[in-house]
């Protein structure tokens, strides 16, 4: 059986974001495991305009093709005003079928570990027929980031990331059989 393809979705597009640091950390952990093909998927690269405001056929097609090539996801989610970023919500809305019957894990960060953003994302994923897994690494802006900008995760998060990846791979493999 070939390895599953897992996209690590960076959920922010703003200047100065730290999601690339967190995403690379998750990818490094995944790559060391060697049990799947892990890939960073940066929504900023797709230049999606606000849904319905412009003709985005080319961008939406590229976005949906990328999502369709993946078997599962890990969302890197930062908390903005107790929710997910507008750019992530917009990117979620640009696809429908490409999300269906796949699994996702969530790695969140914020002043309370990004927990409220993760909970909002779970509701959206349910509507898109994405099965989100239980294990949820939650990173604190106060203890896992130096000066709010340099990612320095506590060692204890390694256990949660591996547990989340175990679940994402298990569920992604099972859901692949019904796609």
Short mmCIF file of C-alpha atoms in Angstrom, two decimals:
data_model
loop_
_atom_site.label_atom_id
_atom_site.label_comp_id
_atom_site.label_asym_id
_atom_site.label_seq_id
_atom_site.Cartn_x
_atom_site.Cartn_y
_atom_site.Cartn_z
CA UNK A 1 0.00 0.00 0.00
CA UNK A 2 1.34 3.44 -0.88
CA UNK A 3 1.89 6.06 1.76
CA UNK A 4 -0.89 8.50 2.53
CA UNK A 5 -0.49 12.15 1.54
CA UNK A 6 -1.08 14.52 4.45
CA UNK A 7 -1.31 18.27 3.90
CA UNK A 8 -0.23 20.57 6.71
CA UNK A 9 -2.46 23.59 6.08
CA UNK A 10 -1.15 26.94 7.27
CA UNK A 11 -4.22 28.81 8.45
CA UNK A 12 -3.03 32.40 8.22
CA UNK A 13 -1.88 34.74 5.46
CA UNK A 14 -0.91 37.84 7.44
CA UNK A 15 2.55 39.38 7.46
CA UNK A 16 4.64 38.29 10.45
CA UNK A 17 2.63 35.11 11.01
CA UNK A 18 4.21 32.27 12.96
CA UNK A 19 2.20 29.45 11.39
CA UNK A 20 5.08 28.54 9.02
CA UNK A 21 7.29 27.83 12.04
CA UNK A 22 4.64 25.61 13.62
CA UNK A 23 3.90 23.88 10.31
CA UNK A 24 7.59 23.11 9.69
CA UNK A 25 7.84 21.69 13.22
CA UNK A 26 4.88 19.35 12.59
CA UNK A 27 6.31 18.38 9.19
CA UNK A 28 9.72 17.58 10.72
CA UNK A 29 8.06 15.32 13.30
CA UNK A 30 6.01 13.63 10.57
CA UNK A 31 8.98 13.19 8.26
CA UNK A 32 10.99 11.58 11.08
CA UNK A 33 8.19 9.04 11.49
CA UNK A 34 8.40 8.09 7.81
CA UNK A 35 4.84 6.73 7.75
CA UNK A 36 3.28 9.20 5.28
CA UNK A 37 4.12 11.93 2.81
CA UNK A 38 3.80 15.22 4.71
CA UNK A 39 3.56 18.49 2.81
CA UNK A 40 3.12 22.13 3.82
CA UNK A 41 0.12 23.69 2.05
CA UNK A 42 0.15 27.46 2.46
CA UNK A 43 -3.20 29.06 1.66
CA UNK A 44 -1.32 32.32 0.99
CA UNK A 45 0.18 30.70 -2.13
CA UNK A 46 -3.27 30.35 -3.72
CA UNK A 47 -4.21 34.06 -3.55
CA UNK A 48 -7.90 33.31 -3.07
CA UNK A 49 -9.97 36.51 -3.14
CA UNK A 50 -12.99 36.75 -0.86
CA UNK A 51 -15.49 34.19 -2.06
CA UNK A 52 -17.91 35.79 -4.53
CA UNK A 53 -16.04 39.07 -4.93
CA UNK A 54 -14.01 38.26 -8.05
CA UNK A 55 -13.58 35.61 -10.69
CA UNK A 56 -11.27 33.14 -8.99
CA UNK A 57 -11.70 30.19 -11.33
CA UNK A 58 -7.96 29.68 -11.76
CA UNK A 59 -7.13 30.00 -8.05
CA UNK A 60 -10.09 27.86 -6.95
CA UNK A 61 -9.21 25.15 -9.47
CA UNK A 62 -5.60 25.02 -8.27
CA UNK A 63 -6.77 24.95 -4.63
CA UNK A 64 -9.25 22.12 -5.25
CA UNK A 65 -6.72 20.09 -7.25
CA UNK A 66 -4.22 20.37 -4.36
CA UNK A 67 -6.84 19.34 -1.77
CA UNK A 68 -8.02 16.42 -3.92
CA UNK A 69 -4.44 15.07 -4.02
CA UNK A 70 -4.37 14.79 -0.23
CA UNK A 71 -5.70 11.97 1.95
CA UNK A 72 -5.82 13.94 5.19
CA UNK A 73 -4.91 17.22 6.81
CA UNK A 74 -3.28 18.85 9.79
CA UNK A 75 -4.54 22.39 10.28
CA UNK A 76 -2.21 24.91 11.89
CA UNK A 77 -4.73 27.25 13.48
CA UNK A 78 -4.15 30.50 15.33
CA UNK A 79 -6.87 32.17 17.33
CA UNK A 80 -8.16 35.49 16.02
CA UNK A 81 -10.89 37.07 18.16
CA UNK A 82 -11.91 33.67 19.59
CA UNK A 83 -12.14 32.02 16.14
CA UNK A 84 -10.19 31.01 13.04
CA UNK A 85 -8.74 33.55 10.63
CA UNK A 86 -10.90 34.96 7.84
CA UNK A 87 -8.40 33.65 5.28
CA UNK A 88 -8.78 30.08 6.55
CA UNK A 89 -12.58 30.29 6.55
CA UNK A 90 -12.45 31.67 3.00
CA UNK A 91 -10.15 28.83 1.88
CA UNK A 92 -12.44 26.25 3.48
CA UNK A 93 -15.41 27.74 1.61
CA UNK A 94 -13.65 27.57 -1.77
CA UNK A 95 -13.82 23.77 -1.76
CA UNK A 96 -16.50 21.21 -1.01
CA UNK A 97 -15.99 17.76 -2.50
CA UNK A 98 -12.21 17.92 -2.13
CA UNK A 99 -12.61 17.95 1.66
CA UNK A 100 -15.17 15.13 1.87
CA UNK A 101 -14.41 11.84 3.60
CA UNK A 102 -10.97 12.77 4.83
CA UNK A 103 -9.51 13.12 8.31
CA UNK A 104 -7.94 16.13 9.98
CA UNK A 105 -5.94 16.96 13.03
CA UNK A 106 -5.66 20.42 14.52
CA UNK A 107 -2.61 22.10 16.04
CA UNK A 108 -3.70 25.42 17.51
CA UNK A 109 -2.04 28.29 19.28
CA UNK A 110 -3.10 31.43 21.09
CA UNK A 111 -3.40 32.94 24.54
CA UNK A 112 -5.46 29.92 25.67
CA UNK A 113 -3.82 27.49 23.26
CA UNK A 114 -6.12 28.46 20.41
CA UNK A 115 -8.82 26.21 21.90
CA UNK A 116 -11.74 28.41 20.83
CA UNK A 117 -10.48 28.59 17.24
CA UNK A 118 -10.04 24.82 17.18
CA UNK A 119 -13.61 24.32 18.39
CA UNK A 120 -14.96 26.64 15.70
CA UNK A 121 -12.92 24.80 13.07
CA UNK A 122 -14.31 21.45 14.24
CA UNK A 123 -17.86 22.63 13.51
CA UNK A 124 -16.92 23.80 10.03
CA UNK A 125 -15.05 20.57 9.28
CA UNK A 126 -18.10 18.54 10.29
CA UNK A 127 -20.18 20.39 7.69
CA UNK A 128 -17.51 19.60 5.07
CA UNK A 129 -17.59 15.87 5.96
CA UNK A 130 -14.09 15.96 7.42
CA UNK A 131 -13.56 13.70 10.43
CA UNK A 132 -11.49 15.59 12.98
CA UNK A 133 -9.46 13.54 15.41
CA UNK A 134 -9.53 13.84 19.18
CA UNK A 135 -5.87 14.50 20.04
CA UNK A 136 -5.28 18.23 19.78
CA UNK A 137 -1.90 19.83 20.48
CA UNK A 138 -2.62 23.30 21.90
CA UNK A 139 0.29 25.72 22.06
CA UNK A 140 0.48 28.74 24.33
CA UNK A 141 1.68 32.12 23.13
CA UNK A 142 3.08 32.60 26.64
CA UNK A 143 5.15 29.43 27.02
CA UNK A 144 5.77 28.08 23.50
CA UNK A 145 6.76 31.32 21.75
CA UNK A 146 9.58 33.67 22.66
CA UNK A 147 8.43 37.30 22.42
CA UNK A 148 5.33 36.04 20.58
CA UNK A 149 7.32 35.48 17.42
CA UNK A 150 9.92 32.71 17.81
CA UNK A 151 8.45 29.25 18.16
CA UNK A 152 10.08 27.21 20.94
CA UNK A 153 7.67 24.39 21.80
CA UNK A 154 7.81 22.60 25.11
CA UNK A 155 8.97 18.99 24.84
CA UNK A 156 5.64 17.72 26.16
CA UNK A 157 3.95 18.65 22.85
CA UNK A 158 5.87 15.95 20.98
CA UNK A 159 3.69 13.25 22.54
CA UNK A 160 0.50 15.03 21.49
CA UNK A 161 1.69 15.69 17.93
CA UNK A 162 2.61 12.03 17.49
CA UNK A 163 -0.71 10.94 18.99
CA UNK A 164 -2.58 13.28 16.65
CA UNK A 165 -0.63 12.02 13.63
CA UNK A 166 -1.36 8.42 14.64
CA UNK A 167 -5.08 9.21 14.60
CA UNK A 168 -4.96 11.24 11.37
CA UNK A 169 -3.20 8.40 9.57
CA UNK A 170 -5.52 5.74 10.94
CA UNK A 171 -8.66 7.64 10.03
CA UNK A 172 -7.28 8.84 6.68
CA UNK A 173 -6.51 5.26 5.70
CA UNK A 174 -9.96 4.07 6.71
CA UNK A 175 -11.76 6.94 4.95
CA UNK A 176 -9.74 6.42 1.76
CA UNK A 177 -11.61 3.14 1.30
CA UNK A 178 -14.93 4.98 0.85
CA UNK A 179 -13.74 7.70 -1.53
#
